[in-house]
Coordinates of C-alpha atoms and ligand atoms in Angstrom, one line a residue:
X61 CA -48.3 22.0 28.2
X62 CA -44.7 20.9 28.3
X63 CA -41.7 22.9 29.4
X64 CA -38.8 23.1 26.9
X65 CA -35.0 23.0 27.7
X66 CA -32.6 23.7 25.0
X67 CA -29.0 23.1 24.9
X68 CA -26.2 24.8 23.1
X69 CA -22.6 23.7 22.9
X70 CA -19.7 26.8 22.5
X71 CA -15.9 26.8 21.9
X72 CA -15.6 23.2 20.2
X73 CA -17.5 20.5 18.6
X74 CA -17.1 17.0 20.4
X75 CA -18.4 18.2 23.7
X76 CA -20.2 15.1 24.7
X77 CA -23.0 17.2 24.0
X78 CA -25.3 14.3 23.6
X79 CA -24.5 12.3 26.1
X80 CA -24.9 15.1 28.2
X81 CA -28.3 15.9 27.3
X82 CA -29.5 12.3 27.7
X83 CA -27.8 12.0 30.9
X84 CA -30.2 15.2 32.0
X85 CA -33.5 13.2 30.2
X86 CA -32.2 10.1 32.2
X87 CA -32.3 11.9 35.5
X88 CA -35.5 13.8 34.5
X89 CA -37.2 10.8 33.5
X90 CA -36.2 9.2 37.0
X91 CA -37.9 11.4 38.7
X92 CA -41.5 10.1 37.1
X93 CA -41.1 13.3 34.5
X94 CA -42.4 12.2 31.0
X95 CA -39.4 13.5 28.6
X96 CA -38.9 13.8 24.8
X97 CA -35.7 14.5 23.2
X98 CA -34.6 16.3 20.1
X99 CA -31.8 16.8 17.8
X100 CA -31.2 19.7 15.9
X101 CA -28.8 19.0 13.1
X102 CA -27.8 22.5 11.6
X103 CA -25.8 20.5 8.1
X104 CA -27.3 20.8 4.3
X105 CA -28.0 16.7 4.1
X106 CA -31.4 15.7 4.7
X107 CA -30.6 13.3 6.3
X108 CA -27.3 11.5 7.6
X109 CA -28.0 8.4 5.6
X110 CA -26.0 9.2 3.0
X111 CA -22.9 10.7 4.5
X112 CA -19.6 8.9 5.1
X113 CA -19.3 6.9 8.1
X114 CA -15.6 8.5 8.4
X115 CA -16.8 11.8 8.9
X116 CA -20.6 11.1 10.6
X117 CA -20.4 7.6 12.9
X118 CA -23.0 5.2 12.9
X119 CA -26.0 6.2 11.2
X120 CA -28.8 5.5 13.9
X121 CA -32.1 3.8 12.8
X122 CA -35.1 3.9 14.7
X123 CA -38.0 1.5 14.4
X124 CA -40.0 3.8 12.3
X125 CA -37.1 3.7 9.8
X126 CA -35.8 6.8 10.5
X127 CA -31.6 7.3 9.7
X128 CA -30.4 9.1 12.6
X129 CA -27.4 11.1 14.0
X130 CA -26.1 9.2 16.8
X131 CA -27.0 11.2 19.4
X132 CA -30.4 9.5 19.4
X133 CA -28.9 6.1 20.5
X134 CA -27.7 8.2 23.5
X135 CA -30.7 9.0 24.2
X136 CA -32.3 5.5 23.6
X137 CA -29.6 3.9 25.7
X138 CA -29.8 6.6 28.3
X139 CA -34.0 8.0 28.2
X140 CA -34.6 4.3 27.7
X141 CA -37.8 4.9 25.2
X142 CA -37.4 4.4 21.2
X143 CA -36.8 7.4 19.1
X144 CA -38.4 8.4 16.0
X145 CA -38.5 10.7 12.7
X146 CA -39.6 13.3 14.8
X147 CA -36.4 13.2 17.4
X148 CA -33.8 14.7 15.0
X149 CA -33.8 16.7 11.8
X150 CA -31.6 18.8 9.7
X151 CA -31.3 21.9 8.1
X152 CA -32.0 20.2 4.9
X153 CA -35.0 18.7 5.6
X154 CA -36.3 22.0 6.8
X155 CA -35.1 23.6 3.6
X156 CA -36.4 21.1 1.4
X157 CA -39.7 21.1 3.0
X158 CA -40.0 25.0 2.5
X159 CA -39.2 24.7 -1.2
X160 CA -41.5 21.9 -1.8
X161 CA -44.3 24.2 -0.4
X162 CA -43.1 27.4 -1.9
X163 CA -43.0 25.0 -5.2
X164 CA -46.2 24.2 -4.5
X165 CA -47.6 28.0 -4.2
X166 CA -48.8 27.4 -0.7
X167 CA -46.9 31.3 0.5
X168 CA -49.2 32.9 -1.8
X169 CA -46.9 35.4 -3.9
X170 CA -44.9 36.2 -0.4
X171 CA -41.1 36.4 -0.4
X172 CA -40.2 33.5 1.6
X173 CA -37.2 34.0 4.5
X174 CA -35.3 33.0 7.2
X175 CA -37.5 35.0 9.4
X176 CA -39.9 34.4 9.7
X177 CA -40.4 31.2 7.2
X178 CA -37.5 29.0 8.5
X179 CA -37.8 29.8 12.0
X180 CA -41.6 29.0 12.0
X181 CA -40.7 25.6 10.4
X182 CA -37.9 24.9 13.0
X183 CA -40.5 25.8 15.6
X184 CA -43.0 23.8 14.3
X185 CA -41.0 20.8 15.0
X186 CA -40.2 21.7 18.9
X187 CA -44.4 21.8 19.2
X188 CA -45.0 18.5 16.9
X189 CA -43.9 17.3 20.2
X190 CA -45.7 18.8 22.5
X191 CA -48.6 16.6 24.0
X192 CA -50.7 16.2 27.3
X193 CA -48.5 13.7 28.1
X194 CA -44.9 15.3 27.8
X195 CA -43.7 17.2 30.7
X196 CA -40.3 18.2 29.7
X197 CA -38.7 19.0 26.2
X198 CA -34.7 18.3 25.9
X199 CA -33.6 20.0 22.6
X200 CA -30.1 19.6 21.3
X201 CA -28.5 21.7 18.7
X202 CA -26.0 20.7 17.0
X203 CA -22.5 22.2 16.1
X204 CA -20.9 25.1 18.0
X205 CA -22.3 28.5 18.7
X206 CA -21.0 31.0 16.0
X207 CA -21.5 28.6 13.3
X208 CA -23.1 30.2 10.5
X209 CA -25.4 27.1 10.2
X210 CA -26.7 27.5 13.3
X211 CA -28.0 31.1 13.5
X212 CA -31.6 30.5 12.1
X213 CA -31.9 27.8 15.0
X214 CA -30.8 30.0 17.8
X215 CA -32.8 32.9 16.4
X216 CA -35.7 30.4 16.2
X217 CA -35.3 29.5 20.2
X218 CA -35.0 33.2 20.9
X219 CA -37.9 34.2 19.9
X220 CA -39.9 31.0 21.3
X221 CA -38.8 32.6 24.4
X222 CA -40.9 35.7 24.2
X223 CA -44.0 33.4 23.0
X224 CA -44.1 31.1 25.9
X225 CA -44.0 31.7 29.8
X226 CA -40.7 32.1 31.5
X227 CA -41.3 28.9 33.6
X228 CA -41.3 27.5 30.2
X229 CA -38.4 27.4 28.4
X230 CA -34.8 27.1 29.7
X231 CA -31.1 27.3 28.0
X232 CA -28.5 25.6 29.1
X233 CA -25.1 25.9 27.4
X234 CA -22.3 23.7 27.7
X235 CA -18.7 24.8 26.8
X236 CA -15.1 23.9 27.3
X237 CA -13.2 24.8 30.2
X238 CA -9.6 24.2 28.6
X239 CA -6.7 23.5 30.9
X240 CA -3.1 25.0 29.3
X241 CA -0.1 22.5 30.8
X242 CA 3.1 24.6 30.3
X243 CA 1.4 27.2 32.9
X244 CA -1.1 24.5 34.8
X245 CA -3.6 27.3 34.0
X246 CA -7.5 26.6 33.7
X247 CA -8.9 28.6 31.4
X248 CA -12.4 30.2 31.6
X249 CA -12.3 32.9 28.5
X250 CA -13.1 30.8 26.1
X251 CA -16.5 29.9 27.8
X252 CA -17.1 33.6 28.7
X253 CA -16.9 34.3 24.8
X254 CA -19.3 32.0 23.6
X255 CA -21.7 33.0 26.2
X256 CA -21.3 36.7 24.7
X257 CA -21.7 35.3 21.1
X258 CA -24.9 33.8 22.3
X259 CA -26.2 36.6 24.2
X260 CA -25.6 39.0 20.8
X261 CA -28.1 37.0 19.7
X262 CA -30.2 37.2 23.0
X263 CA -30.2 34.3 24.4
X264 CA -28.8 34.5 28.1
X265 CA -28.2 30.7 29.1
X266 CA -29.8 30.0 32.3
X267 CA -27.0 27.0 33.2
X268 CA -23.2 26.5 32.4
X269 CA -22.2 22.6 32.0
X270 CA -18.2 23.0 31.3
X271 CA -16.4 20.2 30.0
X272 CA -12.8 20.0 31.4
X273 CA -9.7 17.2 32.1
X274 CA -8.7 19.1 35.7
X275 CA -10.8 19.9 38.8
X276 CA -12.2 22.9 39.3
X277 CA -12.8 24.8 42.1
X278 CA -15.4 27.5 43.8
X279 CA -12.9 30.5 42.7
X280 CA -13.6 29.3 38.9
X281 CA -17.0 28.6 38.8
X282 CA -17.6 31.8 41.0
X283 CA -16.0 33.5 38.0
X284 CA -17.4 31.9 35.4
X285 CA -20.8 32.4 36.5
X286 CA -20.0 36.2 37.6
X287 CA -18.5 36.5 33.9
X288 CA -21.5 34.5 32.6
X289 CA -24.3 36.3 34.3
X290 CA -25.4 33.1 36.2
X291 CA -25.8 31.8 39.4
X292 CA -22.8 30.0 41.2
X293 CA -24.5 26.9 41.5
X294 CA -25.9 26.7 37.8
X295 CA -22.7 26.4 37.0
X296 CA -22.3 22.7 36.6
X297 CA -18.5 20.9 36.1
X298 CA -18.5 18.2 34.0
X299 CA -15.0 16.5 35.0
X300 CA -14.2 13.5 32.2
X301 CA -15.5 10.4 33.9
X302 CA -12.9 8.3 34.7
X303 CA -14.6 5.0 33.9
X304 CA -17.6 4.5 31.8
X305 CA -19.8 6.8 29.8
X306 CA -22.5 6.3 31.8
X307 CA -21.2 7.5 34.9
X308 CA -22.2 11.0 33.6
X309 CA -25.7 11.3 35.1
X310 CA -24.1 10.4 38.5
X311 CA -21.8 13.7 38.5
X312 CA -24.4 16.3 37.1
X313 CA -26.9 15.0 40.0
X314 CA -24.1 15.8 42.4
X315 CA -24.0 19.2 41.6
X316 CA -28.0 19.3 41.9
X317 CA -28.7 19.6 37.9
X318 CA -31.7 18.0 38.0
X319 CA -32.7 20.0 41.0
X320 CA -31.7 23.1 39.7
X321 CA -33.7 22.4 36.3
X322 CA -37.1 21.3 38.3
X323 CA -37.3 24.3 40.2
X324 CA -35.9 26.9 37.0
X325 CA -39.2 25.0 35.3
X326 CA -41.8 25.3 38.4
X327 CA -41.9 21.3 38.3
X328 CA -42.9 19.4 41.3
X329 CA -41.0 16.2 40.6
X330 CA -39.9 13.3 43.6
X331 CA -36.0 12.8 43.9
X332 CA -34.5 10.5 41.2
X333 CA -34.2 6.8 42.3
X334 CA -30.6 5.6 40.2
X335 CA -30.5 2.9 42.2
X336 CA -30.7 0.3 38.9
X337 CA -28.2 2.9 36.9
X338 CA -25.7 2.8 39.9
X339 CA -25.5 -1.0 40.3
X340 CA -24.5 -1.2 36.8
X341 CA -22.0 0.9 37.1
X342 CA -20.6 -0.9 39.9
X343 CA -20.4 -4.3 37.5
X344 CA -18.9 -2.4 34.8
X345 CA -16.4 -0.4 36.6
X346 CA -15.3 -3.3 38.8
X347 CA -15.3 -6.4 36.3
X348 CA -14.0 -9.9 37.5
X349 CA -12.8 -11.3 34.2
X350 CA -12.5 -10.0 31.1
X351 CA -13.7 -11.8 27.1
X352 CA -11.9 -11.2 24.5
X353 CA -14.1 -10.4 21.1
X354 CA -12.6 -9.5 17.7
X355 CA -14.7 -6.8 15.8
X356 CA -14.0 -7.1 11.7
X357 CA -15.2 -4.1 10.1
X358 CA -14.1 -1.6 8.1
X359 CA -14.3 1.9 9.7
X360 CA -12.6 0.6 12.8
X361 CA -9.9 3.3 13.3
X362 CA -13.0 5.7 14.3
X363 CA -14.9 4.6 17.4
X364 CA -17.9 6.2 16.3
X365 CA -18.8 4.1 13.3
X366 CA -19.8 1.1 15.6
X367 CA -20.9 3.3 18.6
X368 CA -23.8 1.2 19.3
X369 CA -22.1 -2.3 18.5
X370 CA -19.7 -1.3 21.5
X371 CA -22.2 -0.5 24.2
X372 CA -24.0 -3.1 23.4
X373 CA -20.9 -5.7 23.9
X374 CA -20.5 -3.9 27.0
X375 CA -24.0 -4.2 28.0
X376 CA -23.9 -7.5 28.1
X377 CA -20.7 -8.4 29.8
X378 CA -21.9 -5.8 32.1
X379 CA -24.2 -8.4 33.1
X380 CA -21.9 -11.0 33.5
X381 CA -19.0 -8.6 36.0
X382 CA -17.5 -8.9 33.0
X383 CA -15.2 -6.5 30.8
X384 CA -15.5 -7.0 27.1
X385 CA -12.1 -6.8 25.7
X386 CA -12.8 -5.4 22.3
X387 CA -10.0 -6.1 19.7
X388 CA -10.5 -3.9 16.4
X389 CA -9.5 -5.7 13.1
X390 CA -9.3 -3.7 9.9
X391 CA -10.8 -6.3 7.7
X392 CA -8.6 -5.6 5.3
X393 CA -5.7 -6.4 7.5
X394 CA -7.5 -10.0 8.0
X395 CA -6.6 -10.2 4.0
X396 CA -2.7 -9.2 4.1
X397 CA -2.0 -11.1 7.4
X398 CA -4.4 -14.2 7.5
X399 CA -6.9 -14.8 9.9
X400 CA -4.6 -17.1 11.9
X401 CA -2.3 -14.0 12.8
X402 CA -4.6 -11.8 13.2
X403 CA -7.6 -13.3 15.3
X404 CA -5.0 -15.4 17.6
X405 CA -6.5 -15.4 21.1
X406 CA -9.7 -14.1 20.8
X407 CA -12.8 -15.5 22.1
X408 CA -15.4 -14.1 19.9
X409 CA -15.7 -12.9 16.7
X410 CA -18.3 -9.9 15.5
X411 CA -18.9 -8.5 12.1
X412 CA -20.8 -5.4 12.1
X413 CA -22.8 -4.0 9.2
X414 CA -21.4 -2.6 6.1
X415 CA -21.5 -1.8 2.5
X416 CA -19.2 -2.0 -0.4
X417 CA -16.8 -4.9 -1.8
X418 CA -13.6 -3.3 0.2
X419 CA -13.1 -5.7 3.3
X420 CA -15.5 -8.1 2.7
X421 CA -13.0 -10.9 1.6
X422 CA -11.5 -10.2 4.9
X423 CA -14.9 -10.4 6.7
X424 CA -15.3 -13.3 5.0
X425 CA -12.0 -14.9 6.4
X426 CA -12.6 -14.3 9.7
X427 CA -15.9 -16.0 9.7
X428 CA -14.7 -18.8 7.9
X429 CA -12.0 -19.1 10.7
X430 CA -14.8 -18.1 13.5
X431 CA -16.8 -21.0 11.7
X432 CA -13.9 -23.6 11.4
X433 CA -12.3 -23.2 14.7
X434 CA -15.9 -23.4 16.7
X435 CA -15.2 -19.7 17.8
X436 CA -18.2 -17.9 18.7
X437 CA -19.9 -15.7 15.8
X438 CA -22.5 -13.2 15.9
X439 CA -23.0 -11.7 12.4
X440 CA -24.7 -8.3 11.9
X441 CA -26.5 -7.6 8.6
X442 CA -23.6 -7.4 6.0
X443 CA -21.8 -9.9 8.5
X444 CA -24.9 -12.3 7.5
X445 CA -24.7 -11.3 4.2
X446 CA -21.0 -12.3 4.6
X447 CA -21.4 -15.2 6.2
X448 CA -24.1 -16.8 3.6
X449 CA -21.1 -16.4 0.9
X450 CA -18.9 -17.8 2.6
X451 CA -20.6 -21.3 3.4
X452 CA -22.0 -20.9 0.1
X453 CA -18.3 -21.1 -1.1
X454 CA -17.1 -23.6 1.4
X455 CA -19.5 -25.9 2.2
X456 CA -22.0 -25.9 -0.7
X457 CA -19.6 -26.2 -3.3
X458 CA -20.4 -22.5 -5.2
X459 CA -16.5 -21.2 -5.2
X460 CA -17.9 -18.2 -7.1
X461 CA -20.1 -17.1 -4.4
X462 CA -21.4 -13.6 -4.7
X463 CA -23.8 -10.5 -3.7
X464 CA -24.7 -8.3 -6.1
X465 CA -24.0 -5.6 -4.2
X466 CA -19.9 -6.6 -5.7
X467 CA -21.3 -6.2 -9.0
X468 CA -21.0 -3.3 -11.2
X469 CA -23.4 -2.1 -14.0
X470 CA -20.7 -3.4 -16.9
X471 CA -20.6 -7.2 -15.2
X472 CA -24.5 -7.6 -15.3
X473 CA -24.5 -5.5 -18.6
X474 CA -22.0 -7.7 -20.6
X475 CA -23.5 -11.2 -18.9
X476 CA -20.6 -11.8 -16.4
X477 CA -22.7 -11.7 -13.6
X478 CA -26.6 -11.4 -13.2
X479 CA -29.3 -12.0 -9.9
X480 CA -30.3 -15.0 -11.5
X481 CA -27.2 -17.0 -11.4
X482 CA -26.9 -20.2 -9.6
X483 CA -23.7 -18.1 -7.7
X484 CA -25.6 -14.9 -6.6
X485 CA -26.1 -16.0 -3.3
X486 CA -27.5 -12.4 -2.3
X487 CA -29.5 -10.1 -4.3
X488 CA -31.5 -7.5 -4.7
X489 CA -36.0 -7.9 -4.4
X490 CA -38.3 -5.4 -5.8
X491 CA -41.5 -5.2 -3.5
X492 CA -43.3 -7.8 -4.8
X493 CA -40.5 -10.2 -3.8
X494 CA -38.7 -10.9 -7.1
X495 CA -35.0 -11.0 -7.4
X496 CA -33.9 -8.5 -9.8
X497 CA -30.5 -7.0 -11.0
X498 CA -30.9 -3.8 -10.0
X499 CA -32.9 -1.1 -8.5
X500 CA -34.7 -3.3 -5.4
X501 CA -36.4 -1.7 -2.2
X502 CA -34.1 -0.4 1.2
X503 CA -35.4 -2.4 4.2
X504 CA -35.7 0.2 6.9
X505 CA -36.7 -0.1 10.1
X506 CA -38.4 -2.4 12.0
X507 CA -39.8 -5.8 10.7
X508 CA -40.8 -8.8 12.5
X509 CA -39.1 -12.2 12.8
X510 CA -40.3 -15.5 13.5
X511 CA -37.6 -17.7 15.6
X512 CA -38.0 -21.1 14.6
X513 CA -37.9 -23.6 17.6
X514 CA -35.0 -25.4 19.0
X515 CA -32.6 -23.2 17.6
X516 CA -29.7 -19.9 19.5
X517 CA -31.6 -17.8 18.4
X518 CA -35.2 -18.9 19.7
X519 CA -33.8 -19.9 23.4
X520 CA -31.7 -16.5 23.3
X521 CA -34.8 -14.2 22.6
X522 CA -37.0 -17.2 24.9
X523 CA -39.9 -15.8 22.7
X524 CA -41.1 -16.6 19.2
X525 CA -41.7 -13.6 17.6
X526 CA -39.3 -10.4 17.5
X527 CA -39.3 -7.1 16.1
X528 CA -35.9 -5.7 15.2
X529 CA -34.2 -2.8 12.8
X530 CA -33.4 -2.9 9.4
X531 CA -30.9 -0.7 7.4
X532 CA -30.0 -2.7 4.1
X533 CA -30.7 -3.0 0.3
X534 CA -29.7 -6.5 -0.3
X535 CA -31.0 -10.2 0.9
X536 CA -30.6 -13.9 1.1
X537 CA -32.0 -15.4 -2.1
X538 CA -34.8 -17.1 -1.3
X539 CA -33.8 -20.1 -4.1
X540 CA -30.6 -21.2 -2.0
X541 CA -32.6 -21.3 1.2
X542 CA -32.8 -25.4 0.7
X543 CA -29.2 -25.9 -0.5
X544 CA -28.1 -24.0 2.8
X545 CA -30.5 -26.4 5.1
X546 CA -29.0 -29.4 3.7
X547 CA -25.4 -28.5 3.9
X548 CA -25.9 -27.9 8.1
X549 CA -26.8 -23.8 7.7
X550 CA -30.6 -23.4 9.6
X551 CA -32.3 -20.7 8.8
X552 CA -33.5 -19.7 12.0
X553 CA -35.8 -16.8 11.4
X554 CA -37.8 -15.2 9.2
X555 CA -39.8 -13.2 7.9
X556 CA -43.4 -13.7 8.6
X557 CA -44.4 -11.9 5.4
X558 CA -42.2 -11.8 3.1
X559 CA -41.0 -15.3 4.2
X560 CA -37.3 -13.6 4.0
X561 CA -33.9 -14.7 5.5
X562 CA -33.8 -13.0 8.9
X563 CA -31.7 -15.0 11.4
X564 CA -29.0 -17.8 10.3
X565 CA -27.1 -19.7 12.7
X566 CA -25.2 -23.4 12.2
X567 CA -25.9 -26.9 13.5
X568 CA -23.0 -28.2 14.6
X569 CA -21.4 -25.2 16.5
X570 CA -21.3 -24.3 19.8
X571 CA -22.6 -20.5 18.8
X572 CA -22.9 -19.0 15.2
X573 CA -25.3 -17.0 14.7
X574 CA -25.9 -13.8 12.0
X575 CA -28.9 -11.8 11.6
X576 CA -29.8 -9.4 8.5
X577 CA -30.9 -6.6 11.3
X578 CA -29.2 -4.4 13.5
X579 CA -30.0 -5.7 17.7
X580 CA -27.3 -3.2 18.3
X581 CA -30.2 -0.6 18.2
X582 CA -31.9 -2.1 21.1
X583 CA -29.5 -2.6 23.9
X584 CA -29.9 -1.0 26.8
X585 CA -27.3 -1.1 29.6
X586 CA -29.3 -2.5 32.2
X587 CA -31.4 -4.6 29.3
X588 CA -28.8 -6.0 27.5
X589 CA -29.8 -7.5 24.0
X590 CA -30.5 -11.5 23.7
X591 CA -27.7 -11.8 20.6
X592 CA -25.1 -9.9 22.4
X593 CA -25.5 -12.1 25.5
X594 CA -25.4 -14.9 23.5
X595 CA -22.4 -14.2 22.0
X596 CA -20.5 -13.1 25.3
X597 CA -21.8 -16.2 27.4
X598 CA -20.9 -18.1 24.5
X599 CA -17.3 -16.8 23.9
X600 CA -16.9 -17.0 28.0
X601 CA -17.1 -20.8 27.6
X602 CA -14.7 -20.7 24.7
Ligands
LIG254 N1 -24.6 -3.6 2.1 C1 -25.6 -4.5 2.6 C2 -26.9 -4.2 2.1 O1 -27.2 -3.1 1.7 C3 -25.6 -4.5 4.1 C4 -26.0 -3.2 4.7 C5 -25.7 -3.2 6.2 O2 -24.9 -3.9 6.7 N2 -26.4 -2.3 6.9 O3 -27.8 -5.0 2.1

């Protein structure tokens, strides 16, 4: 049977809940405990593959082609084991589950409700993950205590607390220790209110993690836990780190977290050996030189749209002692300035996924530039996309380059512009492989790729055959695959089954290379990915 932690945030939203919660499976899971994580999403959407970068992040996609909040490439980075469908879920996929089934007739005349219908679906979920094999539980929810959303969750984990053992099932709640400047006060009332709005719903948490700027000494946390109804040292201070995001494991096994947690659960488990995590630390927070890389997208004032694109560029100058300078380019900007002004300086250039027609000239002018000037490239999904076009335009003599995807209903409608044009470079495939105007198939998840031999991509991998993530609608046309080998474009991975455009990369450069999935999925910081050190040894030299 496993043990189940859950953990709660109160007073504000952007805790750091996440990371939190995979710094605790990290240090579990170093300990030779067998961990599974889960995120609790409390929103209507079903899932957050159709919601706004702006407001959401990244959308996270496992390998079982599941769109995820972000959290889970926390915990991917941090647990270091892929997630799946069943690591996160929403309120909407709960409701829409119930209502299928209550469509269905499967309640048999009853009233369907909250309680107990929507907390017995909620629950089911914690125990889909339950197995032989699973020795501890992490569960995240989402949002702030006192959310309306979130009451059917919370009354869900109270009353799994009076089915299981009380070994069995701990809370831990994390809230914000806020420090007020004009009076250089800390503040603890804030905390000691959301631990009363939890325990009106009776749930007493067992552990305090408070987020705060300041130090904070034993005459606070004696007061907090007093005021919280928990032990002194369960009260756990989470001090911003002052360097990386992954020195977070490091200060909650200071303070015994892990310790605390093994006994609270009855679990024999050895002391954690960090010894890996530390040394990686070391060659992030002390770098000795620094790369420069350019990152053209279109989201770029928020950080969190290309959260996994940035650890994994500092993943891999992490392996080098180096620090990744990351310069963020609104591609649009790329447009109004010129790529000369813009990209002066820099040593790399990466363009990240994306969708739409806004910023892709820009993209596109930045590669061109990246291509031109022998600076090194690493093109992610739209960024191969992007890059197709614009050798397409350049080099192969098609000035009316296009994707479909910049196409709207009217233009294939009224002729202007159709999948079967010599200039629709990338299109749309139904399953069966044809190219067709519209409709098509999503590629999601992970799908295999041969690396032909001799090429950046083959040596970077050092293996011929990869499995990687997919997140996208539209592909190379298979008809221009010959016209781009003869102009000097090598198509240097594929499909195996489909036979489709995976990997591209040029001849004559000393690194350009752009694949149609998402590697940014699969870094880890002490296993950076192959592309991503590519790029960075790569743009070293340069
Ligand atoms: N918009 C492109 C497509 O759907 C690329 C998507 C992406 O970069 N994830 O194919």
């Amino acid at each position: 049977m496993s043990k189940f932690v859950f953990i709660t945030g109160g007073v504000v939203s952007s805790l750091g809940k996440g990371l939190t919660s995979a710094s605790i499976g990290l240090l579990l899971k170093s300990r030779g405990l067998r961990v599974e994580m889960l995120k609790m999403d409390p929103y209507i959407n079903v899932d957050p593959g159709t919601m706004n970068p702006f407001q959401h992040g990244e959308v996270f996609v496992t390998d079982d082609g599941a769109e995820t909040d972000l959290d889970l490439g926390h915990y991917e980075r941090f647990v270091n084991q892929p997630m799946g469908h069943r690591n996160n879920f929403t309120t909407g996929a709960i409701y829409s589950k119930i209502i299928e089934r209550e469509r269905r007739g499967d309640f048999n005349g009853a009233t369907v409700q909250v309680v107990p219908h929507v907390t017995n679906e909620i629950k089911q979920k914690w125990l889909n993950l339950e197995r032989e094999d699973v020795d501890v539980i992490l569960i995240e929810l989402g949002g702030t205590v006192g959310d309306i959303e979130g009451l059917p969750f919370l009354e869900a984990i109270r009353q799994f607390h009076l089915e299981r053992d009380p070994e069995d099932v701990m809370f831990i709640h994390m809230a914000l220790i806020p420090y007020l400047r004009a009076s250089g006060e800390i503040k603890t009332k804030p905390t000691q209110h959301s631990v009363q709005k939890l325990r009106e719903l009776a749930v007493q948490p067992d552990m305090i993690i408070c987020r705060t700027t300041q130090h904070i000494d034993d005459d606070v946390r004696k007061k907090i836990a007093l005021f919280c109804s928990v032990r002194p040292q369960n009260v756990i201070i989470e001090q911003d780190v002052p360097n990386t995001i992954y020195e977070v494991p490091l200060i909650l096994r200071q303070q015994g977290t892990d310790d605390i947690i093994c006994k609270r659960l009855h679990l024999d488990a050895p002391e954690p050996d960090l010894s890996q995590w530390q040394a990686m630390i070391d060659r992030v927070v002390n770098p000795e030189k620094t790369v420069k890389i350019a990152v053209v997208g279109k989201y770029i004032t928020l950080t969190d749209s290309y959260k996994s694109i940035y650890e994994a560029l500092m993943h891999a100058g992490a392996a080098f002692h180096a620090k990744v300078d990351i310069l963020k380019v609104e591609a649009e900007e790329i447009e109004e300035k010129g790529a000369d002004a813009v990209l002066e300086g820099v040593q790399g250039v990466l363009t990240p996924g994306g969708f739409g027609l806004r910023g892709a000239e820009g993209k596109m002018a930045a590669i061109q530039w990246a291509r031109e000037n022998n600076v090194p490239f690493l093109g992610i999904c739209y960024g191969l996309q992007c890059a197709v076009i614009e050798f397409a335009r350049h080099v192969c003599g098609l000035p009316n380059a296009y994707s479909i995807e910049w196409k709207t209903d009217t233009d294939i409608f009224e002729g202007n512009a159709s999948a079967q044009a010599q200039d629709a470079v990338v299109v749309l495939m139904d399953s069966q492989q044809n190219v067709v105007d519209r409709g098509g198939t999503m590629r999601l998840g992970a799908y295999a790729c041969w690396l032909k031999q001799g090429t950046h991509a083959r040596e970077a991998y050092g293996t011929e055959m990869v499995r990687e993530r997919h997140r996208h609608r539209y592909e190379v046309n298979p008809k221009i695959k010959d016209m781009l080998e003869s102009k000097g474009m090598i198509i240097s991975g594929v499909n195996p089954d489909s036979r489709l455009v995976e990997i591209v990369e040029l001849k004559d450069h000393p690194w350009f290379v752009a694949t149609q999935a998402h590697p940014e999925f699969k870094t880890r910081p002490t296993e950076p990915h192959p592309l991503f050190l590519g790029l960075i040894t790569a743009s070293m030299e340069n």
